[in-house]
Coordinates of C-alpha atoms in Angstrom, one line a residue:
M1 CA 42.8 227.0 94.9
P2 CA 45.5 223.8 93.6
S3 CA 43.8 220.6 93.1
S4 CA 46.2 219.1 95.5
L5 CA 44.8 221.6 98.4
A6 CA 41.1 221.0 97.2
H7 CA 41.4 217.3 97.3
A8 CA 43.5 217.0 100.8
P9 CA 41.4 216.1 103.6
A10 CA 41.1 218.3 106.6
L11 CA 44.1 218.0 109.0
P12 CA 42.8 216.2 111.9
A13 CA 42.4 217.8 115.6
M14 CA 44.7 216.7 118.1
G15 CA 42.2 215.6 121.3
V16 CA 41.0 213.0 123.4
G17 CA 39.8 210.7 120.4
I18 CA 42.9 210.7 118.6
L19 CA 44.9 210.0 121.7
L20 CA 42.5 206.8 122.6
R21 CA 43.2 205.6 118.7
A22 CA 47.0 206.4 119.5
L23 CA 47.0 204.1 123.0
F24 CA 45.0 201.2 121.5
K25 CA 46.6 200.8 118.0
R26 CA 47.9 197.5 117.9
P27 CA 51.4 196.7 116.1
R28 CA 51.6 194.3 113.2
H29 CA 53.1 191.3 114.0
P30 CA 56.1 190.6 113.4
P31 CA 56.6 194.3 112.9
P32 CA 59.0 194.7 109.7
D33 CA 62.5 196.2 109.6
T34 CA 61.6 197.6 105.9
L35 CA 58.6 200.1 105.1
P36 CA 57.7 201.7 102.0
E37 CA 57.7 205.6 102.0
L38 CA 54.1 206.7 103.7
A39 CA 53.2 210.2 102.1
S40 CA 50.0 212.4 103.3
S41 CA 48.6 215.5 102.8
Y42 CA 46.2 217.2 104.8
R43 CA 44.4 220.5 104.5
L44 CA 44.3 223.6 107.3
G45 CA 41.5 226.2 106.2
Q46 CA 43.3 228.8 107.8
L47 CA 45.5 229.7 110.7
P48 CA 44.2 229.8 114.4
L49 CA 45.2 233.1 115.1
D50 CA 44.0 232.8 118.5
D51 CA 45.7 229.8 119.4
I52 CA 48.9 231.3 118.1
A53 CA 48.4 234.5 120.2
R54 CA 47.5 232.0 123.6
Y55 CA 50.9 230.2 122.8
R56 CA 52.7 233.2 122.5
V57 CA 51.6 234.6 125.9
A58 CA 52.2 231.2 127.7
F59 CA 56.2 231.0 126.7
G60 CA 56.7 234.8 126.7
F61 CA 57.5 235.2 122.8
G62 CA 57.3 238.8 122.1
G63 CA 55.6 240.9 119.1
E64 CA 53.2 239.6 116.8
H65 CA 54.8 236.9 114.8
I66 CA 54.3 233.4 114.6
P67 CA 56.6 231.4 116.9
L68 CA 59.0 229.2 115.3
T69 CA 58.2 226.4 117.5
W70 CA 54.4 226.8 117.1
W71 CA 54.6 225.5 113.8
Y72 CA 55.6 222.0 115.1
L73 CA 52.0 221.6 116.5
L74 CA 50.7 221.4 112.9
A75 CA 53.6 219.0 112.0
Q76 CA 52.6 217.0 115.1
R77 CA 49.3 216.6 114.0
A78 CA 50.1 215.2 110.6
H79 CA 52.4 212.9 111.9
L80 CA 50.0 211.1 114.1
A81 CA 47.5 211.1 111.3
T82 CA 50.1 209.5 109.0
M83 CA 51.4 207.1 111.8
L84 CA 47.5 206.1 112.7
G85 CA 47.2 204.9 108.9
P86 CA 47.4 201.2 108.3
G87 CA 50.6 201.6 106.5
F88 CA 52.5 202.0 109.9
P89 CA 52.6 198.9 111.5
F90 CA 54.0 200.1 114.4
R91 CA 52.7 201.0 118.0
I92 CA 52.6 204.7 118.4
V93 CA 52.8 204.6 122.3
G94 CA 56.6 204.7 123.6
L95 CA 57.9 206.3 120.6
V96 CA 60.8 208.9 121.3
H97 CA 60.9 212.0 119.9
M98 CA 64.5 212.0 119.4
D99 CA 65.5 215.1 117.5
N100 CA 63.8 218.2 115.5
A101 CA 64.6 220.8 113.1
L102 CA 62.4 223.4 112.1
R103 CA 63.0 226.2 109.4
A104 CA 59.9 229.2 109.1
Y105 CA 60.1 230.9 105.6
R106 CA 57.0 233.1 105.4
T107 CA 54.0 234.1 107.0
P108 CA 50.7 233.3 105.0
A109 CA 48.0 236.0 104.3
P110 CA 45.2 235.6 107.3
G111 CA 42.2 233.3 106.0
Q112 CA 44.8 231.5 103.5
P113 CA 44.9 227.8 103.5
L114 CA 47.6 225.7 103.9
L115 CA 48.7 222.3 102.7
I116 CA 50.6 220.1 105.2
E117 CA 52.6 217.4 103.2
T118 CA 54.5 214.7 105.0
V119 CA 56.6 211.8 104.1
L120 CA 57.5 209.0 106.5
R121 CA 60.5 206.8 106.2
L122 CA 61.7 204.1 108.1
L123 CA 65.5 204.4 108.4
P124 CA 67.8 200.9 108.4
A125 CA 68.3 199.2 111.7
S126 CA 71.3 200.1 113.6
A127 CA 74.0 197.6 114.6
S128 CA 72.5 197.0 118.0
G129 CA 69.1 196.6 116.5
A130 CA 67.4 200.1 117.2
L131 CA 65.1 201.2 114.9
R132 CA 64.3 204.7 113.9
C133 CA 61.8 206.7 111.6
T134 CA 61.8 210.1 110.3
L135 CA 58.9 212.5 109.2
E136 CA 59.6 215.5 106.7
T137 CA 56.8 217.7 106.8
T138 CA 56.2 220.8 104.6
G139 CA 53.4 223.7 104.9
S140 CA 52.9 225.6 101.9
S141 CA 50.5 228.4 101.1
D142 CA 49.8 229.3 97.4
G143 CA 52.0 227.0 96.2
A144 CA 55.0 228.9 98.2
P145 CA 56.7 227.1 101.6
V146 CA 55.6 228.5 104.8
F147 CA 57.6 226.4 107.2
G148 CA 59.5 222.7 107.4
C149 CA 59.8 220.5 110.1
S150 CA 62.0 217.4 110.0
S151 CA 61.5 214.8 113.3
T152 CA 63.1 211.5 113.9
Y153 CA 61.2 208.9 116.3
L154 CA 62.7 206.2 118.2
I155 CA 60.7 203.0 117.4
R156 CA 62.7 200.1 119.1
R157 CA 65.5 200.7 121.3
G158 CA 68.6 198.5 120.6
S159 CA 70.6 196.0 122.8
R160 CA 72.7 197.6 125.3
S161 CA 75.7 195.3 125.5
G162 CA 79.1 196.8 127.0
A163 CA 79.6 200.0 128.7
K164 CA 77.4 202.6 128.2
Q165 CA 79.4 205.5 126.2
E166 CA 78.8 209.1 127.7
E167 CA 78.3 211.6 124.5
S168 CA 80.5 215.1 124.9
V169 CA 78.6 218.2 125.2
T170 CA 79.8 221.7 124.6
K171 CA 79.9 223.7 127.7
L172 CA 79.0 227.3 127.1
G173 CA 79.5 229.2 130.1
E174 CA 77.1 230.7 132.7
P175 CA 73.2 230.0 132.0
L176 CA 71.4 232.9 130.2
T177 CA 68.4 232.1 132.2
Q178 CA 66.5 229.5 134.5
W179 CA 63.2 228.2 135.0
T180 CA 61.1 225.4 137.1
L181 CA 58.2 223.9 135.9
G182 CA 55.3 223.6 138.5
S183 CA 52.9 220.3 138.6
G184 CA 50.2 221.5 136.2
A185 CA 52.7 222.7 133.3
G186 CA 52.0 219.5 131.4
R187 CA 48.3 220.0 131.5
R188 CA 48.9 223.6 130.6
Y189 CA 50.7 222.7 127.4
A190 CA 48.0 219.9 126.5
R191 CA 45.6 222.6 126.2
L192 CA 48.1 224.7 123.9
S193 CA 48.9 221.8 121.7
G194 CA 46.0 219.1 122.0
D195 CA 48.9 217.1 123.5
W196 CA 47.3 214.9 126.1
N197 CA 49.9 212.0 126.4
P198 CA 49.5 210.6 129.9
I199 CA 53.3 210.8 130.7
H200 CA 53.0 214.8 130.6
L201 CA 50.2 215.1 132.7
T202 CA 50.0 213.9 136.4
H203 CA 52.1 211.8 138.9
W204 CA 49.4 209.0 138.7
S205 CA 49.0 209.0 134.9
A206 CA 52.8 209.1 134.4
R207 CA 52.9 206.1 136.9
L208 CA 50.5 204.2 134.7
M209 CA 53.2 204.9 131.4
G210 CA 56.0 203.5 133.5
M211 CA 57.2 207.2 134.4
R212 CA 58.3 208.0 138.1
A213 CA 57.0 211.7 137.5
P214 CA 55.7 213.6 134.6
I215 CA 57.9 214.7 131.9
I216 CA 57.7 218.0 130.2
H217 CA 57.1 217.6 126.2
G218 CA 60.4 218.3 124.8
M219 CA 59.0 220.8 122.6
H220 CA 57.8 222.7 125.6
T221 CA 61.4 222.9 127.0
L222 CA 62.1 223.8 123.4
A223 CA 59.9 226.4 123.2
S224 CA 60.8 227.9 126.5
A225 CA 64.6 227.9 125.2
C226 CA 63.5 229.8 121.8
A227 CA 61.1 232.3 123.7
A228 CA 63.9 233.1 126.0
L229 CA 66.7 233.5 123.2
E230 CA 64.4 236.1 121.3
R231 CA 63.9 238.2 124.5
A232 CA 67.6 238.2 125.2
T233 CA 69.0 239.1 121.4
G234 CA 65.5 240.9 120.6
R235 CA 65.8 238.7 117.3
H236 CA 63.1 236.2 116.0
A237 CA 64.3 232.5 115.2
L238 CA 64.4 231.5 111.7
A239 CA 65.6 227.9 112.1
I240 CA 66.3 225.6 114.9
D241 CA 67.9 221.9 115.2
C242 CA 67.7 220.3 118.4
R243 CA 68.3 217.0 120.1
F244 CA 66.3 215.7 122.8
R245 CA 69.1 214.1 125.1
A246 CA 67.0 213.6 128.6
P247 CA 63.5 214.1 129.8
V248 CA 62.9 216.9 132.0
A249 CA 60.4 216.1 135.0
V250 CA 58.6 218.5 136.3
G251 CA 60.0 220.5 139.6
I252 CA 63.2 220.3 138.2
R253 CA 65.1 223.3 137.3
A254 CA 66.1 223.9 133.7
A255 CA 69.2 226.1 132.8
L256 CA 69.6 227.7 129.3
S257 CA 73.2 228.5 128.1
F258 CA 74.1 230.3 124.8
D259 CA 76.8 231.1 122.7
A260 CA 76.0 233.9 120.4
V261 CA 78.7 233.5 118.1
S262 CA 78.1 229.9 117.1
G263 CA 73.9 230.2 117.9
E264 CA 74.8 226.7 119.9
F265 CA 72.5 226.3 123.0
V266 CA 72.1 223.8 125.6
V267 CA 69.1 223.2 128.2
A268 CA 70.2 221.5 131.2
A269 CA 68.4 219.6 133.9
A270 CA 69.4 217.7 137.0
G271 CA 73.2 218.5 135.9
K272 CA 72.6 216.6 132.5
P273 CA 72.0 217.9 128.9
A274 CA 68.5 217.8 128.3
V275 CA 68.4 219.5 124.9
T276 CA 71.1 220.4 122.6
G277 CA 71.0 222.2 119.3
S278 CA 71.7 225.7 117.3
I279 CA 69.2 228.3 116.5
T280 CA 69.6 230.5 113.8
L281 CA 68.2 234.3 114.3
A282 CA 66.8 237.0 112.3

């Protein structure tokens, strides 16, 4: 076993305990606009094959492969553990997941441990004062890469002076498929992912967090789109890049459109693009 893997602490599990730590973490005052890189390494003893199987069934992934979007669940655990450390001086509640890129390289042998390494970088503040950070996570086994995940989170919103500019989004024709999530979708995803963020769970908990209604996790929407595209094409996703443009509330119909030539896709909800991106299929 490589020394870096042997000395890495176990990857923290998601759950109520880590959620409470995130909810009650206090920011450092005044929060800085500069930050050194924060690096972390964690060890996963072996892949949770039963959990992966439940994830496949929940989203309708066919076959026995590890769905590309499932790897985010490991990256998310590393992200949260890194941000809960003393080197990250910001509150975690209120962070907005803006975009995500996932790459799958190979499937490790059953029972083989994984090294999960993350580097957090604070991006320069924008002209409006908005502050973002990126987290680059790599999972490797026996020294070879297994998956990569790059995520950007909004830490602080910028000023909203002037007229709001609408971003143009390519229209991809008639929807490939549509779906509507029931009120329990957020709780079902929490049981799969361990992400019990109150904004995803119930109407009353979402209202406590300032939302009118519970919104589904952006990675739930992405997984739903990825599974639908795999079913439609009969091919597995190897890479996906997406941007989360707007939240999707439970009870709202989502529609997936896809351009097979370019690989671009759009998930629209309430007449507006919610998730846009591109996918690379095997």
